[in-house]
């Protein structure tokens, strides 16, 4: 009778382990999982609320930046006097202060969202320990928004092993990258160096891109390559080609071994021969490609150019060994451009 009354009053078939021990265990497990999932949903909503708060704040910052751009454009025309330009600059300064105020005061439950401290914040969105998501929101103060770009100022013409250190990457510490070989072999070159830099980009804030191209100085004219003509150690041999490589012989011959050499040939819009290394390893031409290709002798060995970009507007400081093989030598000047809002 007591068991029946308990079931009637609770609406549950199982009220204690005595009713059904295994069923009780299963029910408790399901109840626990349901409660956990309910909290996980709540956590997900909190994460969404945080991102929406940050998004709304950044939307206001974008409106401020649009206004700043408009005022800068207004000041750039010669119809403005020194006095009016000074007034426009004063307006821009106040807008910059408001931009920084939004970055420094936007918060959620006491956590600053746009100051640069919201990094790798984890949210539990499932019942299991590995069911999480991480979110990072970068700093949006005027001193942190911007772009710093380094580009090697000249073509790299010598191979070697490179290792460099990024100085004060976070304002305090140095970061030492692994050694990379710059050559024409598979898994080497600026492509491998860019991969090494980019896999650490989340920590250093620096990303790399590369360009390895050898281009003729003029439109292709009829010619013949030598019997020992080769690219990156792979023999191609004698090829007879016509003006503009109209018969496609030169491009076809080079591309027939591109999977081995890593070098792809094409004719650009100006009719010039263009050799491109997609993987970022070097391009080394051996033998005679023929005068009709207009490849200068000093371009027969080319390891490309490297660009480094940092999005926080801070300087990129580099030291290391054999930096000339990456284009950072005394005679390969670095182009530097910085844009801060």
mmCIF file of C-alpha atoms in Angstrom:
data_model
loop_
_atom_site.group_PDB
_atom_site.id
_atom_site.type_symbol
_atom_site.label_atom_id
_atom_site.label_comp_id
_atom_site.label_asym_id
_atom_site.label_seq_id
_atom_site.Cartn_x
_atom_site.Cartn_y
_atom_site.Cartn_z
ATOM 1 C CA UNK A 1 0.000 0.000 0.000
ATOM 2 C CA UNK A 2 2.812 2.440 0.905
ATOM 3 C CA UNK A 3 4.553 1.771 -2.416
ATOM 4 C CA UNK A 4 1.331 2.363 -4.327
ATOM 5 C CA UNK A 5 0.656 5.612 -2.451
ATOM 6 C CA UNK A 6 4.226 6.804 -3.159
ATOM 7 C CA UNK A 7 3.797 6.145 -6.855
ATOM 8 C CA UNK A 8 0.439 7.914 -6.915
ATOM 9 C CA UNK A 9 1.713 10.957 -5.020
ATOM 10 C CA UNK A 10 4.994 11.324 -6.957
ATOM 11 C CA UNK A 11 3.795 10.196 -10.348
ATOM 12 C CA UNK A 12 6.931 8.058 -10.618
ATOM 13 C CA UNK A 13 7.062 4.307 -10.999
ATOM 14 C CA UNK A 14 10.427 4.110 -9.228
ATOM 15 C CA UNK A 15 10.743 5.988 -5.957
ATOM 16 C CA UNK A 16 13.508 3.997 -4.286
ATOM 17 C CA UNK A 17 16.054 1.330 -5.118
ATOM 18 C CA UNK A 18 13.683 -1.209 -3.573
ATOM 19 C CA UNK A 19 11.222 -0.652 -6.426
ATOM 20 C CA UNK A 20 13.781 -1.369 -9.178
ATOM 21 C CA UNK A 21 17.499 -1.097 -8.381
ATOM 22 C CA UNK A 22 18.765 -1.129 -11.973
ATOM 23 C CA UNK A 23 15.967 1.138 -13.150
ATOM 24 C CA UNK A 24 16.773 3.564 -10.320
ATOM 25 C CA UNK A 25 20.433 3.712 -11.402
ATOM 26 C CA UNK A 26 19.459 4.363 -15.013
ATOM 27 C CA UNK A 27 16.929 7.019 -14.005
ATOM 28 C CA UNK A 28 19.465 8.813 -11.785
ATOM 29 C CA UNK A 29 22.027 8.743 -14.596
ATOM 30 C CA UNK A 30 19.550 10.186 -17.089
ATOM 31 C CA UNK A 31 18.412 12.805 -14.587
ATOM 32 C CA UNK A 32 22.010 13.854 -13.956
ATOM 33 C CA UNK A 33 22.731 14.051 -17.662
ATOM 34 C CA UNK A 34 19.589 16.098 -18.278
ATOM 35 C CA UNK A 35 20.564 18.561 -15.541
ATOM 36 C CA UNK A 36 24.095 18.791 -16.942
ATOM 37 C CA UNK A 37 22.814 19.416 -20.452
ATOM 38 C CA UNK A 38 20.507 22.093 -19.132
ATOM 39 C CA UNK A 39 23.458 23.864 -17.537
ATOM 40 C CA UNK A 40 25.527 23.385 -20.696
ATOM 41 C CA UNK A 41 22.788 25.125 -22.678
ATOM 42 C CA UNK A 42 22.874 27.940 -20.147
ATOM 43 C CA UNK A 43 26.661 28.136 -20.537
ATOM 44 C CA UNK A 44 26.267 28.329 -24.306
ATOM 45 C CA UNK A 45 23.772 31.161 -23.914
ATOM 46 C CA UNK A 46 26.248 32.984 -21.663
ATOM 47 C CA UNK A 47 28.967 32.578 -24.294
ATOM 48 C CA UNK A 48 26.584 33.875 -26.944
ATOM 49 C CA UNK A 49 25.693 36.810 -24.713
ATOM 50 C CA UNK A 50 29.375 37.661 -24.265
ATOM 51 C CA UNK A 51 30.042 37.594 -27.998
ATOM 52 C CA UNK A 52 26.914 39.621 -28.735
ATOM 53 C CA UNK A 53 27.963 42.227 -26.164
ATOM 54 C CA UNK A 54 31.417 42.462 -27.725
ATOM 55 C CA UNK A 55 29.917 42.574 -31.215
ATOM 56 C CA UNK A 56 27.601 45.465 -30.339
ATOM 57 C CA UNK A 57 30.481 47.380 -28.766
ATOM 58 C CA UNK A 58 32.714 46.828 -31.796
ATOM 59 C CA UNK A 59 29.862 47.905 -34.051
ATOM 60 C CA UNK A 60 29.835 51.236 -32.200
ATOM 61 C CA UNK A 61 33.609 51.443 -32.646
ATOM 62 C CA UNK A 62 33.217 50.854 -36.378
ATOM 63 C CA UNK A 63 30.754 53.741 -36.552
ATOM 64 C CA UNK A 64 33.329 55.926 -34.801
ATOM 65 C CA UNK A 65 36.013 54.825 -37.266
ATOM 66 C CA UNK A 66 33.712 55.642 -40.172
ATOM 67 C CA UNK A 67 33.268 59.130 -38.739
ATOM 68 C CA UNK A 68 37.035 59.513 -38.299
ATOM 69 C CA UNK A 69 37.605 58.465 -41.910
ATOM 70 C CA UNK A 70 35.003 60.966 -43.101
ATOM 71 C CA UNK A 71 36.653 63.796 -41.151
ATOM 72 C CA UNK A 72 40.113 62.781 -42.404
ATOM 73 C CA UNK A 73 38.816 62.870 -45.982
ATOM 74 C CA UNK A 74 37.253 66.262 -45.300
ATOM 75 C CA UNK A 75 40.554 67.614 -43.974
ATOM 76 C CA UNK A 76 42.527 66.258 -46.945
ATOM 77 C CA UNK A 77 41.187 68.764 -49.477
ATOM 78 C CA UNK A 78 42.871 72.124 -50.030
ATOM 79 C CA UNK A 79 39.692 74.073 -49.339
ATOM 80 C CA UNK A 80 40.377 73.667 -45.619
ATOM 81 C CA UNK A 81 42.378 76.245 -43.696
ATOM 82 C CA UNK A 82 44.839 75.487 -40.908
ATOM 83 C CA UNK A 83 42.215 76.542 -38.377
ATOM 84 C CA UNK A 84 39.486 74.261 -39.729
ATOM 85 C CA UNK A 85 41.913 71.357 -39.981
ATOM 86 C CA UNK A 86 42.926 71.917 -36.360
ATOM 87 C CA UNK A 87 39.265 71.797 -35.374
ATOM 88 C CA UNK A 88 38.747 68.599 -37.365
ATOM 89 C CA UNK A 89 41.775 67.057 -35.650
ATOM 90 C CA UNK A 90 40.333 68.011 -32.269
ATOM 91 C CA UNK A 91 37.113 66.217 -33.222
ATOM 92 C CA UNK A 92 39.122 63.163 -34.270
ATOM 93 C CA UNK A 93 41.017 63.190 -30.964
ATOM 94 C CA UNK A 94 37.742 63.173 -29.031
ATOM 95 C CA UNK A 95 36.443 60.332 -31.192
ATOM 96 C CA UNK A 96 39.632 58.373 -30.495
ATOM 97 C CA UNK A 97 39.068 58.888 -26.774
ATOM 98 C CA UNK A 98 35.546 57.520 -27.148
ATOM 99 C CA UNK A 99 36.924 54.560 -29.116
ATOM 100 C CA UNK A 100 39.314 53.749 -26.265
ATOM 101 C CA UNK A 101 36.590 54.295 -23.676
ATOM 102 C CA UNK A 102 34.428 51.630 -25.330
ATOM 103 C CA UNK A 103 37.395 49.239 -25.442
ATOM 104 C CA UNK A 104 38.249 49.786 -21.779
ATOM 105 C CA UNK A 105 34.744 49.660 -20.307
ATOM 106 C CA UNK A 106 32.938 46.943 -22.278
ATOM 107 C CA UNK A 107 32.517 44.008 -19.906
ATOM 108 C CA UNK A 108 30.336 41.006 -19.117
ATOM 109 C CA UNK A 109 29.900 39.870 -15.529
ATOM 110 C CA UNK A 110 33.011 41.818 -14.542
ATOM 111 C CA UNK A 111 35.200 40.460 -17.361
ATOM 112 C CA UNK A 112 36.773 42.987 -19.717
ATOM 113 C CA UNK A 113 35.979 41.977 -23.299
ATOM 114 C CA UNK A 114 37.861 44.382 -25.573
ATOM 115 C CA UNK A 115 40.965 45.194 -23.540
ATOM 116 C CA UNK A 116 42.989 42.246 -24.851
ATOM 117 C CA UNK A 117 42.597 40.111 -21.721
ATOM 118 C CA UNK A 118 39.785 37.916 -23.048
ATOM 119 C CA UNK A 119 42.045 35.178 -24.443
ATOM 120 C CA UNK A 120 41.244 31.462 -24.848
ATOM 121 C CA UNK A 121 38.238 31.646 -22.527
ATOM 122 C CA UNK A 122 36.625 28.205 -22.297
ATOM 123 C CA UNK A 123 32.924 27.381 -22.152
ATOM 124 C CA UNK A 124 31.497 23.971 -21.228
ATOM 125 C CA UNK A 125 28.699 23.316 -23.717
ATOM 126 C CA UNK A 126 28.168 19.580 -23.293
ATOM 127 C CA UNK A 127 27.834 16.856 -20.710
ATOM 128 C CA UNK A 128 31.348 15.480 -21.310
ATOM 129 C CA UNK A 129 34.612 17.105 -20.273
ATOM 130 C CA UNK A 130 35.854 17.528 -23.844
ATOM 131 C CA UNK A 131 32.693 19.240 -25.093
ATOM 132 C CA UNK A 132 33.962 22.798 -24.823
ATOM 133 C CA UNK A 133 34.497 25.826 -27.020
ATOM 134 C CA UNK A 134 37.126 28.525 -26.661
ATOM 135 C CA UNK A 135 36.786 32.172 -27.583
ATOM 136 C CA UNK A 136 39.323 34.970 -27.930
ATOM 137 C CA UNK A 137 38.513 38.639 -28.458
ATOM 138 C CA UNK A 138 41.412 40.868 -29.464
ATOM 139 C CA UNK A 139 42.160 44.285 -28.028
ATOM 140 C CA UNK A 140 40.441 47.187 -29.789
ATOM 141 C CA UNK A 141 42.149 50.200 -28.207
ATOM 142 C CA UNK A 142 43.510 52.720 -30.701
ATOM 143 C CA UNK A 143 47.063 51.825 -29.644
ATOM 144 C CA UNK A 144 46.473 48.140 -30.418
ATOM 145 C CA UNK A 145 44.597 48.378 -33.707
ATOM 146 C CA UNK A 146 46.803 48.606 -36.752
ATOM 147 C CA UNK A 147 49.188 46.762 -38.990
ATOM 148 C CA UNK A 148 52.925 46.323 -39.093
ATOM 149 C CA UNK A 149 54.370 44.732 -42.208
ATOM 150 C CA UNK A 150 57.896 43.604 -43.015
ATOM 151 C CA UNK A 151 58.835 42.523 -46.490
ATOM 152 C CA UNK A 152 62.258 41.444 -47.630
ATOM 153 C CA UNK A 153 63.440 44.161 -49.945
ATOM 154 C CA UNK A 154 65.138 41.946 -52.482
ATOM 155 C CA UNK A 155 65.092 38.541 -54.075
ATOM 156 C CA UNK A 156 66.869 35.861 -52.053
ATOM 157 C CA UNK A 157 69.577 34.385 -54.267
ATOM 158 C CA UNK A 158 71.442 32.047 -51.915
ATOM 159 C CA UNK A 159 70.431 28.947 -50.023
ATOM 160 C CA UNK A 160 71.236 28.057 -46.428
ATOM 161 C CA UNK A 161 69.869 27.158 -43.016
ATOM 162 C CA UNK A 162 67.928 29.889 -41.246
ATOM 163 C CA UNK A 163 66.945 30.306 -37.635
ATOM 164 C CA UNK A 164 65.599 33.524 -36.235
ATOM 165 C CA UNK A 165 64.187 34.917 -33.033
ATOM 166 C CA UNK A 166 61.245 37.271 -32.709
ATOM 167 C CA UNK A 167 62.295 39.857 -30.137
ATOM 168 C CA UNK A 168 59.850 41.130 -27.507
ATOM 169 C CA UNK A 169 56.919 39.532 -29.316
ATOM 170 C CA UNK A 170 54.634 40.184 -26.335
ATOM 171 C CA UNK A 171 56.471 43.238 -25.073
ATOM 172 C CA UNK A 172 58.707 41.153 -22.788
ATOM 173 C CA UNK A 173 59.728 37.741 -24.100
ATOM 174 C CA UNK A 174 61.575 36.504 -27.181
ATOM 175 C CA UNK A 175 60.362 33.616 -29.344
ATOM 176 C CA UNK A 176 62.872 31.340 -31.080
ATOM 177 C CA UNK A 177 61.668 29.513 -34.187
ATOM 178 C CA UNK A 178 62.911 26.126 -35.338
ATOM 179 C CA UNK A 179 65.652 25.963 -37.964
ATOM 180 C CA UNK A 180 64.499 25.866 -41.594
ATOM 181 C CA UNK A 181 66.555 25.058 -44.683
ATOM 182 C CA UNK A 182 66.209 27.419 -47.642
ATOM 183 C CA UNK A 183 66.792 25.345 -50.784
ATOM 184 C CA UNK A 184 65.063 23.771 -53.781
ATOM 185 C CA UNK A 185 64.295 20.466 -52.048
ATOM 186 C CA UNK A 186 60.868 19.271 -50.914
ATOM 187 C CA UNK A 187 59.905 20.608 -47.476
ATOM 188 C CA UNK A 188 62.374 23.496 -47.586
ATOM 189 C CA UNK A 189 62.379 27.114 -48.690
ATOM 190 C CA UNK A 190 60.333 30.135 -47.720
ATOM 191 C CA UNK A 191 57.191 27.987 -47.770
ATOM 192 C CA UNK A 192 58.587 25.869 -44.933
ATOM 193 C CA UNK A 193 59.730 29.007 -43.100
ATOM 194 C CA UNK A 194 56.271 30.568 -43.467
ATOM 195 C CA UNK A 195 54.699 27.362 -42.123
ATOM 196 C CA UNK A 196 57.001 27.483 -39.082
ATOM 197 C CA UNK A 197 56.051 31.105 -38.423
ATOM 198 C CA UNK A 198 52.321 30.623 -39.004
ATOM 199 C CA UNK A 199 51.963 27.584 -36.753
ATOM 200 C CA UNK A 200 53.074 29.835 -33.879
ATOM 201 C CA UNK A 201 51.028 32.852 -35.001
ATOM 202 C CA UNK A 202 48.436 32.485 -32.228
ATOM 203 C CA UNK A 203 51.225 33.031 -29.707
ATOM 204 C CA UNK A 204 53.447 35.565 -31.481
ATOM 205 C CA UNK A 205 50.821 37.496 -33.443
ATOM 206 C CA UNK A 206 53.046 37.370 -36.543
ATOM 207 C CA UNK A 207 51.964 35.734 -39.791
ATOM 208 C CA UNK A 208 54.046 35.098 -42.896
ATOM 209 C CA UNK A 209 53.431 34.850 -46.620
ATOM 210 C CA UNK A 210 55.886 34.118 -49.404
ATOM 211 C CA UNK A 211 56.322 34.728 -53.109
ATOM 212 C CA UNK A 212 58.743 32.663 -55.173
ATOM 213 C CA UNK A 213 58.537 33.693 -58.833
ATOM 214 C CA UNK A 214 60.957 34.005 -61.731
ATOM 215 C CA UNK A 215 59.658 36.111 -64.604
ATOM 216 C CA UNK A 216 61.160 36.805 -68.006
ATOM 217 C CA UNK A 217 62.200 40.372 -68.762
ATOM 218 C CA UNK A 218 60.319 40.397 -72.051
ATOM 219 C CA UNK A 219 57.746 38.525 -74.088
ATOM 220 C CA UNK A 220 58.851 35.052 -75.125
ATOM 221 C CA UNK A 221 60.517 34.823 -78.523
ATOM 222 C CA UNK A 222 61.388 31.715 -80.490
ATOM 223 C CA UNK A 223 64.268 29.790 -79.021
ATOM 224 C CA UNK A 224 65.692 26.457 -77.965
ATOM 225 C CA UNK A 225 66.770 25.162 -74.586
ATOM 226 C CA UNK A 226 70.011 23.242 -74.188
ATOM 227 C CA UNK A 227 70.240 19.474 -73.853
ATOM 228 C CA UNK A 228 71.170 19.849 -70.176
ATOM 229 C CA UNK A 229 68.347 22.289 -69.370
ATOM 230 C CA UNK A 230 66.981 21.438 -65.908
ATOM 231 C CA UNK A 231 64.953 22.968 -63.087
ATOM 232 C CA UNK A 232 65.681 22.125 -59.456
ATOM 233 C CA UNK A 233 67.910 19.256 -60.508
ATOM 234 C CA UNK A 234 65.297 17.612 -62.753
ATOM 235 C CA UNK A 235 66.416 17.350 -66.382
ATOM 236 C CA UNK A 236 63.987 18.656 -69.001
ATOM 237 C CA UNK A 237 66.338 18.674 -71.972
ATOM 238 C CA UNK A 238 66.051 20.246 -75.396
ATOM 239 C CA UNK A 239 62.815 22.109 -76.172
ATOM 240 C CA UNK A 240 62.082 24.200 -79.273
ATOM 241 C CA UNK A 241 59.529 26.932 -78.644
ATOM 242 C CA UNK A 242 57.971 29.654 -80.786
ATOM 243 C CA UNK A 243 57.139 33.333 -80.259
ATOM 244 C CA UNK A 244 54.905 33.674 -77.220
ATOM 245 C CA UNK A 245 55.347 29.911 -76.799
ATOM 246 C CA UNK A 246 52.428 29.645 -79.202
ATOM 247 C CA UNK A 247 53.043 25.934 -79.613
ATOM 248 C CA UNK A 248 52.969 25.525 -75.816
ATOM 249 C CA UNK A 249 56.169 23.498 -75.946
ATOM 250 C CA UNK A 250 58.143 25.352 -73.256
ATOM 251 C CA UNK A 251 55.314 25.560 -70.722
ATOM 252 C CA UNK A 252 54.305 21.949 -71.348
ATOM 253 C CA UNK A 253 57.870 20.685 -70.940
ATOM 254 C CA UNK A 254 58.390 22.509 -67.646
ATOM 255 C CA UNK A 255 54.976 21.506 -66.287
ATOM 256 C CA UNK A 256 55.524 17.863 -67.200
ATOM 257 C CA UNK A 257 57.883 17.626 -64.207
ATOM 258 C CA UNK A 258 56.231 20.199 -61.916
ATOM 259 C CA UNK A 259 55.188 17.557 -59.388
ATOM 260 C CA UNK A 260 58.880 16.766 -58.918
ATOM 261 C CA UNK A 261 60.384 20.246 -59.221
ATOM 262 C CA UNK A 262 57.589 22.121 -57.449
ATOM 263 C CA UNK A 263 57.799 24.746 -60.212
ATOM 264 C CA UNK A 264 54.879 25.582 -62.500
ATOM 265 C CA UNK A 265 55.227 27.528 -65.755
ATOM 266 C CA UNK A 266 52.778 29.860 -67.479
ATOM 267 C CA UNK A 267 52.730 32.782 -69.902
ATOM 268 C CA UNK A 268 51.499 35.978 -68.269
ATOM 269 C CA UNK A 269 49.233 38.622 -69.811
ATOM 270 C CA UNK A 270 52.278 40.385 -71.288
ATOM 271 C CA UNK A 271 53.552 37.250 -72.972
ATOM 272 C CA UNK A 272 56.391 36.746 -70.475
ATOM 273 C CA UNK A 273 57.424 33.375 -69.090
ATOM 274 C CA UNK A 274 56.443 33.038 -65.425
ATOM 275 C CA UNK A 275 57.855 30.308 -63.195
ATOM 276 C CA UNK A 276 56.110 29.927 -59.831
ATOM 277 C CA UNK A 277 56.936 27.769 -56.831
ATOM 278 C CA UNK A 278 53.611 26.994 -55.159
ATOM 279 C CA UNK A 279 55.235 25.215 -52.209
ATOM 280 C CA UNK A 280 57.708 28.010 -51.541
ATOM 281 C CA UNK A 281 60.914 26.132 -52.286
ATOM 282 C CA UNK A 282 63.509 27.782 -54.488
ATOM 283 C CA UNK A 283 63.684 27.912 -58.279
ATOM 284 C CA UNK A 284 67.057 26.987 -59.759
ATOM 285 C CA UNK A 285 67.513 26.912 -63.539
ATOM 286 C CA UNK A 286 70.452 24.899 -64.830
ATOM 287 C CA UNK A 287 71.729 24.713 -68.379
ATOM 288 C CA UNK A 288 70.407 27.160 -70.977
ATOM 289 C CA UNK A 289 66.709 28.030 -71.112
ATOM 290 C CA UNK A 290 67.298 29.927 -74.352
ATOM 291 C CA UNK A 291 67.572 33.638 -75.069
ATOM 292 C CA UNK A 292 63.958 33.754 -76.168
ATOM 293 C CA UNK A 293 62.788 33.277 -72.564
ATOM 294 C CA UNK A 294 64.569 36.490 -71.491
ATOM 295 C CA UNK A 295 65.549 35.114 -68.075
ATOM 296 C CA UNK A 296 68.417 37.195 -66.693
ATOM 297 C CA UNK A 297 71.428 35.177 -65.528
ATOM 298 C CA UNK A 298 71.105 36.494 -61.965
ATOM 299 C CA UNK A 299 67.526 35.174 -61.853
ATOM 300 C CA UNK A 300 68.525 31.582 -62.578
ATOM 301 C CA UNK A 301 68.691 30.912 -58.841
ATOM 302 C CA UNK A 302 65.823 32.462 -56.897
ATOM 303 C CA UNK A 303 64.468 31.694 -53.426
ATOM 304 C CA UNK A 304 61.778 34.366 -53.321
ATOM 305 C CA UNK A 305 60.594 37.049 -50.943
ATOM 306 C CA UNK A 306 59.061 36.812 -47.478
ATOM 307 C CA UNK A 307 56.473 39.089 -45.861
ATOM 308 C CA UNK A 308 55.685 39.274 -42.141
ATOM 309 C CA UNK A 309 52.528 40.904 -40.810
ATOM 310 C CA UNK A 310 51.579 41.769 -37.237
ATOM 311 C CA UNK A 311 48.077 43.049 -36.582
ATOM 312 C CA UNK A 312 48.583 44.921 -33.308
ATOM 313 C CA UNK A 313 50.577 47.752 -34.867
ATOM 314 C CA UNK A 314 53.716 46.980 -32.840
ATOM 315 C CA UNK A 315 57.175 46.683 -34.367
ATOM 316 C CA UNK A 316 58.513 43.351 -35.604
ATOM 317 C CA UNK A 317 62.044 42.885 -34.246
ATOM 318 C CA UNK A 318 64.137 40.028 -35.628
ATOM 319 C CA UNK A 319 67.516 38.529 -34.795
ATOM 320 C CA UNK A 320 69.068 35.165 -35.602
ATOM 321 C CA UNK A 321 71.541 33.253 -37.723
ATOM 322 C CA UNK A 322 72.023 33.341 -41.514
ATOM 323 C CA UNK A 323 69.167 35.808 -41.920
ATOM 324 C CA UNK A 324 70.401 36.742 -45.398
ATOM 325 C CA UNK A 325 69.032 33.412 -46.651
ATOM 326 C CA UNK A 326 65.586 34.651 -45.640
ATOM 327 C CA UNK A 327 66.127 38.080 -47.178
ATOM 328 C CA UNK A 328 66.868 39.900 -43.921
ATOM 329 C CA UNK A 329 70.485 40.704 -44.740
ATOM 330 C CA UNK A 330 72.382 43.971 -44.803
ATOM 331 C CA UNK A 331 72.003 44.250 -48.561
ATOM 332 C CA UNK A 332 68.396 43.072 -48.628
ATOM 333 C CA UNK A 333 66.623 45.969 -47.011
ATOM 334 C CA UNK A 334 63.342 45.479 -45.237
ATOM 335 C CA UNK A 335 60.334 47.525 -46.235
ATOM 336 C CA UNK A 336 58.325 48.495 -43.159
ATOM 337 C CA UNK A 337 54.862 49.990 -43.076
ATOM 338 C CA UNK A 338 52.829 50.760 -39.971
ATOM 339 C CA UNK A 339 49.219 51.856 -39.823
ATOM 340 C CA UNK A 340 47.657 52.838 -36.494
ATOM 341 C CA UNK A 341 44.165 54.135 -36.017
#
